[in-house]
Structures are given as C-alpha cells and as structure tokens.
Short mmCIF file of C-alpha atoms (C1' of nucleotides) in Angstrom, two decimals:
data_model
loop_
_atom_site.label_atom_id
_atom_site.label_comp_id
_atom_site.label_asym_id
_atom_site.label_seq_id
_atom_site.Cartn_x
_atom_site.Cartn_y
_atom_site.Cartn_z
CA MET A 1 -0.94 2.09 -11.76
CA ALA A 2 2.75 2.60 -11.24
CA LEU A 3 4.06 -0.92 -11.77
CA GLU A 4 4.04 -0.28 -15.50
CA HIS A 5 6.05 2.86 -14.95
CA ALA A 6 8.47 1.18 -12.58
CA ILE A 7 9.07 -1.39 -15.31
CA LEU A 8 9.49 1.34 -17.92
CA VAL A 9 12.09 3.08 -15.74
CA SER A 10 13.93 -0.17 -15.22
CA LEU A 11 13.92 -0.98 -18.94
CA ALA A 12 14.94 2.58 -19.83
CA GLU A 13 18.01 2.05 -17.67
CA ARG A 14 18.69 -1.33 -19.32
CA SER A 15 16.76 -3.92 -21.35
CA ALA A 16 15.91 -7.11 -19.50
CA SER A 17 13.84 -10.29 -19.41
CA GLY A 18 10.88 -10.73 -17.07
CA TYR A 19 13.09 -12.85 -14.88
CA ASP A 20 15.78 -10.14 -14.73
CA LEU A 21 13.15 -7.55 -13.86
CA ALA A 22 11.83 -9.76 -11.08
CA ARG A 23 15.33 -9.91 -9.63
CA ARG A 24 15.74 -6.14 -9.88
CA PHE A 25 12.45 -5.77 -8.07
CA ASP A 26 13.80 -8.07 -5.38
CA ALA A 27 16.89 -5.89 -5.06
CA SER A 28 16.99 -2.15 -5.73
CA ILE A 29 13.71 -0.83 -7.15
CA GLY A 30 11.69 -3.32 -5.17
CA HIS A 31 12.50 -1.55 -1.93
CA PHE A 32 10.08 1.12 -3.09
CA TRP A 33 7.76 -0.85 -5.33
CA ARG A 34 7.34 -4.61 -4.80
CA ALA A 35 6.27 -6.95 -7.58
CA SER A 36 6.21 -10.72 -7.99
CA HIS A 37 7.39 -12.42 -11.16
CA GLN A 38 3.83 -13.53 -11.96
CA GLN A 39 2.64 -9.96 -11.89
CA ILE A 40 5.59 -8.72 -13.90
CA TYR A 41 4.99 -11.26 -16.68
CA LYS A 42 1.33 -10.33 -16.82
CA VAL A 43 2.00 -6.60 -17.00
CA LEU A 44 4.82 -7.03 -19.52
CA ALA A 45 2.42 -8.87 -21.84
CA ARG A 46 -0.08 -6.03 -21.62
CA MET A 47 2.64 -3.43 -22.13
CA GLU A 48 3.77 -5.22 -25.27
CA THR A 49 0.27 -5.14 -26.76
CA ASP A 50 0.18 -1.44 -25.85
CA GLY A 51 3.42 -0.97 -27.74
CA TRP A 52 5.39 0.40 -24.77
CA VAL A 53 7.93 -2.41 -24.90
CA ALA A 54 9.15 -4.84 -27.57
CA SER A 55 10.53 -8.31 -26.92
CA GLN A 56 13.07 -10.47 -28.65
CA VAL A 57 13.71 -14.12 -27.84
CA VAL A 58 17.37 -14.72 -27.06
CA PRO A 59 18.60 -18.34 -27.13
CA GLN A 60 21.23 -19.16 -24.54
CA ASP A 61 23.37 -22.23 -24.17
CA GLY A 62 23.13 -24.27 -21.04
CA ARG A 63 20.06 -22.23 -20.06
CA PRO A 64 16.48 -21.77 -21.20
CA ASP A 65 15.80 -19.15 -23.87
CA LYS A 66 14.81 -15.78 -22.57
CA LYS A 67 12.58 -13.01 -23.84
CA VAL A 68 14.42 -9.74 -23.56
CA TYR A 69 12.22 -6.67 -23.39
CA ALA A 70 13.33 -3.21 -24.52
CA ILE A 71 11.51 0.08 -24.06
CA THR A 72 10.10 1.53 -27.30
CA ARG A 73 9.72 5.11 -28.44
CA ALA A 74 6.07 4.99 -27.32
CA GLY A 75 7.23 3.66 -23.96
CA ARG A 76 9.63 6.57 -23.53
CA ASP A 77 6.86 8.99 -24.46
CA GLU A 78 4.58 7.41 -21.89
CA LEU A 79 7.29 7.65 -19.25
CA ALA A 80 7.81 11.35 -20.01
CA ARG A 81 4.06 11.96 -19.96
CA TRP A 82 3.78 10.19 -16.62
CA THR A 83 6.55 12.22 -14.99
CA SER A 84 4.90 15.47 -16.00
CA ALA A 85 1.54 14.51 -14.44
CA PRO A 86 1.21 15.16 -10.69
CA THR A 87 1.64 12.10 -8.47
CA PRO A 88 -1.61 11.24 -6.69
CA ALA A 89 -1.40 11.71 -2.92
CA GLU A 90 0.09 8.72 -1.18
CA HIS A 91 -1.53 7.61 2.03
CA LEU A 92 0.18 5.70 4.75
CA ARG A 93 -1.18 2.22 5.16
CA SER A 94 0.14 0.72 8.31
CA GLU A 95 -1.18 -2.46 9.85
CA PHE A 96 1.28 -1.78 12.63
CA ALA A 97 -0.43 1.51 13.50
CA VAL A 98 -3.75 -0.29 13.71
CA LYS A 99 -2.15 -2.80 16.05
CA LEU A 100 -0.79 -0.06 18.30
CA ARG A 101 -4.24 1.37 18.56
CA ALA A 102 -5.42 -2.10 19.59
CA LEU A 103 -3.12 -2.00 22.62
CA PRO A 104 -5.92 -1.74 25.22
CA PHE A 105 -7.67 -4.78 23.69
CA GLY A 106 -4.71 -7.02 23.03
CA ASP A 107 -1.55 -8.59 24.28
CA ALA A 108 0.90 -5.82 25.16
CA SER A 109 3.91 -8.11 25.58
CA ALA A 110 3.39 -9.67 22.13
CA ILE A 111 3.15 -6.17 20.69
CA VAL A 112 6.43 -5.24 22.37
CA ASP A 113 8.06 -8.26 20.72
CA ASP A 114 6.62 -7.10 17.44
CA VAL A 115 8.06 -3.61 17.88
CA ARG A 116 11.47 -5.11 18.57
CA ALA A 117 11.29 -7.25 15.43
CA ARG A 118 10.18 -4.24 13.46
CA ARG A 119 13.07 -2.18 14.80
CA ARG A 120 15.53 -4.89 13.78
CA ALA A 121 14.08 -4.88 10.25
CA HIS A 122 14.45 -1.10 10.07
CA VAL A 123 18.06 -1.28 11.25
CA GLU A 124 18.82 -3.92 8.66
CA ARG A 125 17.30 -2.00 5.79
CA LEU A 126 19.02 1.19 6.93
CA ALA A 127 22.38 -0.58 6.86
CA TYR A 128 21.56 -1.93 3.40
CA TYR A 129 20.67 1.52 2.07
CA GLU A 130 23.72 3.15 3.61
CA ASP A 131 25.94 0.47 2.18
CA SER A 132 24.28 0.85 -1.22
CA ALA A 133 24.78 4.60 -1.08
CA ALA A 134 28.46 4.26 -0.16
CA ARG A 135 29.10 1.71 -2.90
CA HIS A 136 27.15 3.25 -5.78
CA TYR A 137 27.51 6.93 -4.94
CA PRO A 138 30.85 7.42 -3.20
CA ARG A 139 30.89 11.15 -4.07
CA PRO A 140 27.34 12.38 -3.39
CA ASP A 141 28.29 16.03 -3.90
CA ASP A 142 29.39 15.31 -7.41
CA LEU A 143 26.66 13.23 -9.05
CA ALA A 144 25.95 12.89 -12.75
CA ASP A 145 22.37 13.70 -13.86
CA ALA A 146 21.70 10.03 -14.51
CA GLU A 147 22.67 9.14 -10.94
CA LEU A 148 20.75 11.84 -9.10
CA GLY A 149 17.39 10.05 -9.07
CA GLY A 150 18.82 6.84 -7.65
CA TRP A 151 20.71 8.75 -4.97
CA LEU A 152 17.65 10.75 -3.92
CA VAL A 153 15.57 7.58 -3.70
CA LEU A 154 18.17 6.01 -1.43
CA ARG A 155 18.18 9.16 0.71
CA GLY A 156 14.42 8.79 1.06
CA GLY A 157 14.85 5.21 2.17
CA ILE A 158 17.47 6.21 4.71
CA LEU A 159 15.37 9.02 6.17
CA SER A 160 12.33 6.77 6.32
CA GLU A 161 14.17 3.94 8.09
CA GLN A 162 15.67 6.39 10.58
CA ALA A 163 12.22 7.75 11.33
CA GLY A 164 10.96 4.18 11.73
CA ILE A 165 13.70 3.41 14.23
CA ALA A 166 12.99 6.59 16.18
CA TRP A 167 9.33 5.63 16.34
CA CYS A 168 10.11 2.13 17.61
CA ASP A 169 12.38 3.62 20.27
CA GLU A 170 9.64 5.94 21.48
CA ILE A 171 7.19 3.06 21.60
CA LEU A 172 9.59 0.79 23.46
CA GLN A 173 10.39 3.51 25.97
CA ARG A 174 6.67 3.92 26.67
CA LEU A 175 5.83 0.25 26.78
CA THR A 176 8.82 -1.10 28.69
CA GLU A 177 9.60 1.58 31.27
CA PRO A 178 6.24 2.62 32.65
CA ALA A 179 7.47 2.37 36.24
CA ASP A 180 9.82 5.33 35.87
CA ARG A 181 7.09 7.86 35.32
CA MET B 1 -6.17 -8.41 5.90
CA ALA B 2 -6.18 -5.65 8.43
CA LEU B 3 -9.29 -3.71 7.47
CA GLU B 4 -11.31 -6.16 9.51
CA HIS B 5 -9.04 -5.52 12.45
CA ALA B 6 -9.09 -1.77 11.99
CA ILE B 7 -12.89 -1.98 12.13
CA LEU B 8 -12.75 -4.23 15.20
CA VAL B 9 -10.50 -1.70 16.98
CA SER B 10 -12.83 1.12 16.07
CA LEU B 11 -15.89 -0.79 17.26
CA ALA B 12 -14.10 -1.88 20.43
CA GLU B 13 -13.60 1.80 21.22
CA ARG B 14 -17.24 2.55 20.43
CA SER B 15 -20.14 0.92 18.55
CA ALA B 16 -21.03 2.57 15.26
CA SER B 17 -22.90 2.31 11.97
CA GLY B 18 -21.14 1.73 8.67
CA TYR B 19 -21.59 5.38 7.93
CA ASP B 20 -20.01 6.40 11.24
CA LEU B 21 -17.07 4.06 10.59
CA ALA B 22 -16.58 5.56 7.15
CA ARG B 23 -16.33 9.00 8.73
CA ARG B 24 -13.87 7.75 11.35
CA PHE B 25 -11.79 6.31 8.54
CA ASP B 26 -11.88 9.71 6.86
CA ALA B 27 -10.67 11.31 10.07
CA SER B 28 -8.47 9.62 12.66
CA ILE B 29 -7.85 5.93 11.88
CA GLY B 30 -7.97 6.57 8.16
CA HIS B 31 -4.66 8.41 8.27
CA PHE B 32 -3.08 5.02 8.75
CA TRP B 33 -5.57 2.75 7.07
CA ARG B 34 -7.85 4.12 4.32
CA ALA B 35 -11.20 2.58 3.49
CA SER B 36 -14.19 3.69 1.44
CA HIS B 37 -17.75 3.30 2.67
CA GLN B 38 -18.44 0.68 -0.01
CA GLN B 39 -15.62 -1.46 1.25
CA ILE B 40 -16.61 -0.97 4.88
CA TYR B 41 -20.21 -2.08 4.26
CA LYS B 42 -19.00 -5.15 2.41
CA VAL B 43 -16.53 -6.15 5.11
CA LEU B 44 -19.04 -5.44 7.90
CA ALA B 45 -21.48 -7.86 6.26
CA ARG B 46 -18.84 -10.57 6.14
CA MET B 47 -17.78 -9.87 9.71
CA GLU B 48 -21.36 -10.25 10.84
CA THR B 49 -21.70 -13.67 9.22
CA ASP B 50 -18.40 -14.58 10.91
CA GLY B 51 -19.91 -13.51 14.22
CA TRP B 52 -17.29 -10.87 15.01
CA VAL B 53 -19.85 -8.08 15.12
CA ALA B 54 -23.59 -7.87 15.72
CA SER B 55 -25.91 -5.23 14.34
CA GLN B 56 -29.09 -3.61 15.53
CA VAL B 57 -31.29 -1.32 13.47
CA VAL B 58 -31.84 1.98 15.22
CA PRO B 59 -34.70 4.18 13.98
CA GLN B 60 -34.00 7.89 14.12
CA ASP B 61 -36.31 10.80 13.64
CA GLY B 62 -35.58 13.24 10.88
CA ARG B 63 -33.00 10.84 9.51
CA PRO B 64 -32.85 7.42 7.87
CA ASP B 65 -32.61 4.38 10.14
CA LYS B 66 -29.15 3.16 10.84
CA LYS B 67 -27.61 -0.21 11.53
CA VAL B 68 -25.40 0.07 14.56
CA TYR B 69 -22.66 -2.54 14.80
CA ALA B 70 -21.13 -3.68 18.08
CA ILE B 71 -18.13 -5.92 18.58
CA THR B 72 -18.99 -9.37 19.95
CA ARG B 73 -17.12 -11.63 22.32
CA ALA B 74 -15.79 -13.56 19.28
CA GLY B 75 -14.70 -10.26 17.76
CA ARG B 76 -12.76 -9.35 20.89
CA ASP B 77 -11.15 -12.78 20.89
CA GLU B 78 -10.13 -12.35 17.28
CA LEU B 79 -8.70 -8.91 18.04
CA ALA B 80 -6.64 -10.33 20.91
CA ARG B 81 -5.49 -13.23 18.76
CA TRP B 82 -4.47 -10.83 16.00
CA THR B 83 -2.43 -8.60 18.32
CA SER B 84 -0.45 -11.57 19.58
CA ALA B 85 0.50 -12.71 16.06
CA PRO B 86 3.54 -10.98 14.54
CA THR B 87 2.76 -8.24 12.02
CA PRO B 88 3.93 -9.22 8.53
CA ALA B 89 6.78 -7.02 7.28
CA GLU B 90 5.52 -3.82 5.72
CA HIS B 91 7.18 -2.69 2.53
CA LEU B 92 7.30 0.85 1.33
CA ARG B 93 5.35 1.39 -1.83
CA SER B 94 6.11 4.76 -3.25
CA GLU B 95 5.09 5.86 -6.69
CA PHE B 96 6.98 9.03 -5.92
CA ALA B 97 10.27 7.12 -5.53
CA VAL B 98 9.70 5.50 -8.91
CA LYS B 99 9.16 8.94 -10.38
CA LEU B 100 12.38 10.25 -8.87
CA ARG B 101 14.22 7.39 -10.44
CA ALA B 102 12.63 8.42 -13.75
CA LEU B 103 14.32 11.83 -13.51
CA PRO B 104 16.76 11.27 -16.41
CA PHE B 105 13.89 10.20 -18.69
CA GLY B 106 11.27 12.77 -17.71
CA ASP B 107 10.39 16.36 -17.11
CA ALA B 108 12.52 17.64 -14.22
CA SER B 109 10.60 20.90 -13.75
CA ALA B 110 7.27 19.06 -13.47
CA ILE B 111 8.87 16.75 -10.92
CA VAL B 112 10.05 19.76 -8.91
CA ASP B 113 6.47 21.07 -8.88
CA ASP B 114 5.38 17.65 -7.68
CA VAL B 115 7.92 17.68 -4.86
CA ARG B 116 6.68 21.11 -3.77
CA ALA B 117 3.07 19.88 -3.74
CA ARG B 118 4.13 16.83 -1.81
CA ARG B 119 5.97 18.96 0.72
CA ARG B 120 2.88 21.12 1.23
CA ALA B 121 0.79 17.98 1.85
CA HIS B 122 3.32 16.75 4.43
CA VAL B 123 3.32 20.13 6.21
CA GLU B 124 -0.46 20.10 6.30
CA ARG B 125 -0.71 16.59 7.73
CA LEU B 126 2.03 17.34 10.24
CA ALA B 127 0.08 20.37 11.47
CA TYR B 128 -3.05 18.22 11.67
CA TYR B 129 -1.30 15.54 13.72
CA GLU B 130 0.35 18.05 16.05
CA ASP B 131 -2.95 19.78 16.58
CA SER B 132 -4.65 16.43 17.22
CA ALA B 133 -1.95 15.51 19.71
CA ALA B 134 -2.26 18.81 21.55
CA ARG B 135 -6.05 18.61 21.70
CA HIS B 136 -6.51 14.93 22.60
CA TYR B 137 -3.36 14.35 24.63
CA PRO B 138 -2.45 17.60 26.36
CA ARG B 139 -0.38 15.76 28.97
CA PRO B 140 1.62 13.16 27.04
CA ASP B 141 3.75 12.23 30.06
CA ASP B 142 0.68 11.21 31.94
CA LEU B 143 -1.41 9.03 29.65
CA ALA B 144 -3.99 6.45 30.64
CA ASP B 145 -3.49 2.93 29.24
CA ALA B 146 -6.44 3.39 26.91
CA GLU B 147 -4.88 6.53 25.44
CA LEU B 148 -1.35 5.26 24.92
CA GLY B 149 -1.98 3.50 21.59
CA GLY B 150 -3.62 6.52 20.01
CA TRP B 151 -0.82 8.78 21.20
CA LEU B 152 1.90 6.47 19.86
CA VAL B 153 0.17 6.25 16.49
CA LEU B 154 0.07 10.04 16.28
CA ARG B 155 3.77 10.17 17.18
CA GLY B 156 4.44 7.79 14.29
CA GLY B 157 2.50 10.06 11.97
CA ILE B 158 4.44 13.09 13.18
CA LEU B 159 7.83 11.42 12.76
CA SER B 160 6.88 10.14 9.34
CA GLU B 161 5.69 13.54 8.10
CA GLN B 162 8.82 15.21 9.44
CA ALA B 163 10.97 12.68 7.59
CA GLY B 164 8.90 13.30 4.45
CA ILE B 165 9.50 17.04 4.71
CA ALA B 166 13.23 16.53 5.24
CA TRP B 167 13.32 14.34 2.15
CA CYS B 168 11.50 16.92 0.02
CA ASP B 169 13.93 19.58 1.23
CA GLU B 170 16.92 17.49 0.21
CA ILE B 171 15.39 16.85 -3.19
CA LEU B 172 14.56 20.50 -3.76
CA GLN B 173 18.03 21.55 -2.76
CA ARG B 174 19.48 19.15 -5.31
CA LEU B 175 17.07 19.95 -8.09
CA THR B 176 16.83 23.72 -7.74
CA GLU B 177 20.35 24.82 -6.81
CA PRO B 178 22.62 22.83 -9.06
CA ALA B 179 24.60 25.94 -10.10
CA ASP B 180 26.08 26.35 -6.60
CA ARG B 181 28.04 23.15 -6.76
"C1'" DG C 1 -35.86 24.20 -6.20
"C1'" DA C 2 -30.91 23.00 -5.34
"C1'" DT C 3 -27.34 21.50 -2.41
"C1'" DG C 4 -25.47 18.86 1.14
"C1'" DA C 5 -25.51 15.74 5.06
"C1'" DC C 6 -27.36 11.28 6.37
"C1'" DA C 7 -27.68 6.37 5.27
"C1'" DT C 8 -26.89 1.82 2.78
"C1'" DG C 9 -25.84 -0.67 -0.63
"C1'" DT C 10 -24.68 -3.30 -5.84
"C1'" DA C 11 -21.87 -4.04 -10.09
"C1'" DA C 12 -17.92 -3.94 -12.73
"C1'" DT C 13 -13.28 -3.69 -13.02
"C1'" DG C 14 -8.55 -3.63 -11.84
"C1'" DA C 15 -4.60 -4.80 -8.86
"C1'" DG C 16 -2.17 -8.13 -6.32
"C1'" DT C 17 -1.27 -12.70 -3.91
"C1'" DT C 18 -1.02 -17.66 -3.59
"C1'" DA C 19 -0.95 -21.91 -5.51
"C1'" DC C 20 0.02 -24.62 -9.35
"C1'" DA C 21 2.62 -26.13 -13.58
"C1'" DT C 22 6.69 -27.19 -16.44
"C1'" DG C 23 11.27 -28.10 -17.75
"C1'" DA C 24 16.50 -27.55 -18.35
"C1'" DT C 25 21.07 -27.27 -16.15
"C1'" DT C 26 24.52 -26.90 -12.33
"C1'" DG C 27 26.58 -28.13 -8.12
"C1'" DC C 28 26.60 -31.01 -3.78
"C1'" DG D 1 19.58 -38.55 -6.34
"C1'" DC D 2 18.35 -33.65 -4.48
"C1'" DA D 3 18.27 -28.91 -4.20
"C1'" DA D 4 19.08 -24.53 -6.36
"C1'" DT D 5 19.14 -21.38 -10.16
"C1'" DC D 6 17.35 -20.14 -14.56
"C1'" DA D 7 13.14 -19.22 -17.14
"C1'" DT D 8 8.08 -18.42 -18.22
"C1'" DG D 9 3.81 -18.71 -17.43
"C1'" DT D 10 -1.81 -20.01 -15.88
"C1'" DA D 11 -5.67 -20.19 -12.59
"C1'" DA D 12 -8.13 -19.04 -8.70
"C1'" DC D 13 -8.90 -15.93 -5.44
"C1'" DT D 14 -8.83 -11.77 -2.52
"C1'" DC D 15 -8.51 -6.90 -2.02
"C1'" DA D 16 -9.63 -2.33 -3.45
"C1'" DT D 17 -11.44 1.34 -6.50
"C1'" DT D 18 -14.82 3.53 -9.45
"C1'" DA D 19 -19.16 4.06 -11.02
"C1'" DC D 20 -23.85 3.51 -10.27
"C1'" DA D 21 -28.25 3.43 -7.49
"C1'" DT D 22 -31.74 5.04 -4.12
"C1'" DG D 23 -34.04 7.74 -0.82
"C1'" DT D 24 -34.87 11.11 3.39
"C1'" DC D 25 -34.47 15.46 5.60
"C1'" DA D 26 -32.58 20.22 6.57
"C1'" DT D 27 -31.01 24.48 4.95
"C1'" DC D 28 -30.34 28.27 1.71
#
DNA sequence: GATGACATGTAATGAGTTACATGATTGC
DNA sequence: GCAATCATGTAACTCATTACATGTCATC
C-alpha cells in the first residue's frame, strides 16, 4: 500500500491534521494519489498504533480542536526503507480504453462526446500543472535537492497530460473525419 | 465497475470460458484492465444471474470440461447503455510519483535503479504494442469499423509508453548528471 | 515421477467508496 | 435562517488480491 507512504511523505514535508492532509490530497499530491478524508483518518489511526506518526491535540479558538500528526523516527525509517525497495510494476487501468474497444457494439457519437470531455479535462490539468511549475519552480535549471522530487513529479504530470491530449486528437481525427480517407 | 464491461466486450468479440478470458486479460485487454482468474470467475457468476451472459458446459476430450460463456441480448443492451454514459474521470494513481516526492527523505541511488527498471519495462511494453500493431493492423489507414477500437487502444498504449520513457529520461538526466549544472 | 498447461472455484483479507453522523463558527 | 468551512469520525458495502483447494492430461 502506498497511501501510508504518501502520508509519510506529506508529513515529512510538514506536520498536519487529517483534515489538512485531506486538503493536500485534494490539491498537489492527490493528482498522483487520491484519498478521501475517511480513508486518511482510518490509515492515520493505524499508522499511529504502528508508531510511524504521533499526534498532539491542538486547541484553536473559533474552531474545533485539531489533532496534528507528526512523522516519528520510525516513520522516517519506514519511508527510507520503502524508497530503497523496488516499486512494483504499475499497470494501466483505463475504463476509457475498454470503452474504445467497445466501439463496434456501442454508441459511437456518445463515445466521441466522451473523448471531447476527456480532452478538455486533460487540457485543464495540463494548464494547472504548467501553472504550478511556473509558480513553484520558476528556475527549473537551478533546483534545490528538496525541490527536485516535486518538480519531477510535475514534469511527469505534464508529459502524461500531453500524451493524453495527443491520444484524444488521434481518436477524434479517426472518429470524426472518416469521409476523408 | 468496468470489469463487467471489459468481459462483455471480450465476449461480444468471441464467446469464451473463464479460463480463456483470464488468458485474454493476461494478453491483449489486460494491458488496460487487469483481472485475475479468481475475480473473473466470480464476476462471471454474478453476470450470469443478472442475465448478461449465458453459459454452456462443453465436454472436451483429453481435457477437463469447460463452461463457455456467451453474451446475451441483455448483455449487449447493457454494453450499449454503458458506452452511451459518460466515463467517470480517471485519476492517475502512481506509487512511483509518491516515491519521487520522497527523494529528499530516501535513498536516491535506489530510486535511480528503480527509474532504470521502470524505463526498461516501458521500452518492453512499447515494443510489444508496436509489434502488436504491426501484426494485427498492417494497414492502419484502411481499418474496418470492427478494428478501429482495438487500433486506437494500441495507439493509446504506445503514446503512454513513449511518455513514460521520456519521463524516465528526464529523471535520469536530473539524478545522474547533477555535476554538469 | 515431475512439471506444466488446462480448468474451476472458495476463503480470508485488505483497500477503497458511499452514506451517515455530529457539532462549532463564519459570512450572506 | 442557510450555506460553507472547519474538524473528526463510524458503518456498510464493493472491489481486488493472496492464499488455498482440487483434479485431468500431456510431455520430458
């Protein structure tokens, strides 16, 4: 499971409550590893019994108390151990690919609409990543060690969205201009 | 859930036993939607009670009997219905991205090894897809309707592997030649 | 006699989603 | 008064993986 490790990375960067983590997962990290707040609370509880994180209740005024989690020594050890183990192979899992393959048995015009929507989503995320890159890493040739990982992850997102857009364009060309061939 | 629909597509192309489906998922379709034989048998059973598929036991000589599943009228209807509904947004889920982000807290040289292994896997899959494309679709400008979906899926695989390789190359350049900057 | 392909499953566990539950404060 | 944000959870359920279970036949 990598959710635990995603949380460890996030807490290693900065301590946070479950609620804070859920928001981070909605924003930056979550583009590469989704998690709901329910799941985060559950995993945090297990991680605390494992000794990877420690919590401290922080009273706030005008707002509910919050439980701030910090990574422990054991958590840092686990994170280091995890990075030195090979990542298991990741397989694509694309409902969209299955749907393309269903073309001869389905509604081609609805699928075309779907491709268009998908392309828009790719374009949006690409813009978000490029904006993020420009704001957080204005000088990519001159990155500190602590920034390198975040930059490379964003680059991966950018390359992946560009590939996604190129794919949609190929599909649309095939599905919307059959008369030209 | 799309496993049901992946199975429906596969059965729409050709009737098969659970065992046959498991092998297809290991080969072609499985590059975009993995499934184990255990899961396939379970889902097939549910799909049969739902009336989407019907099975017939076929005795064989020299081999165990097999249960051959065929898609039903209701299954085809469901497949058509599914293609006309929009595909829910797909989010990346990359343990590898999390690991990159863990760079400042982990073992950089082990991560470099991991990137190299990952690059090799991408190169291998790319070769597989290109070979598949050349063998099954030798004339891509002149595809029958029934072939188009399969071809487009392969193109998606090819574009995605190429993007993966480009990403690995960027990462390796950053992590192995820092002295040049 | 061992290994591997063929063939179909069950059981236990873990991962993840959806729905539900509660309660304070801030701004419209 | 109502919705939104802050804050933390539980319960039920579905999805997926891992381990286990059984048995035939063909080939080395």
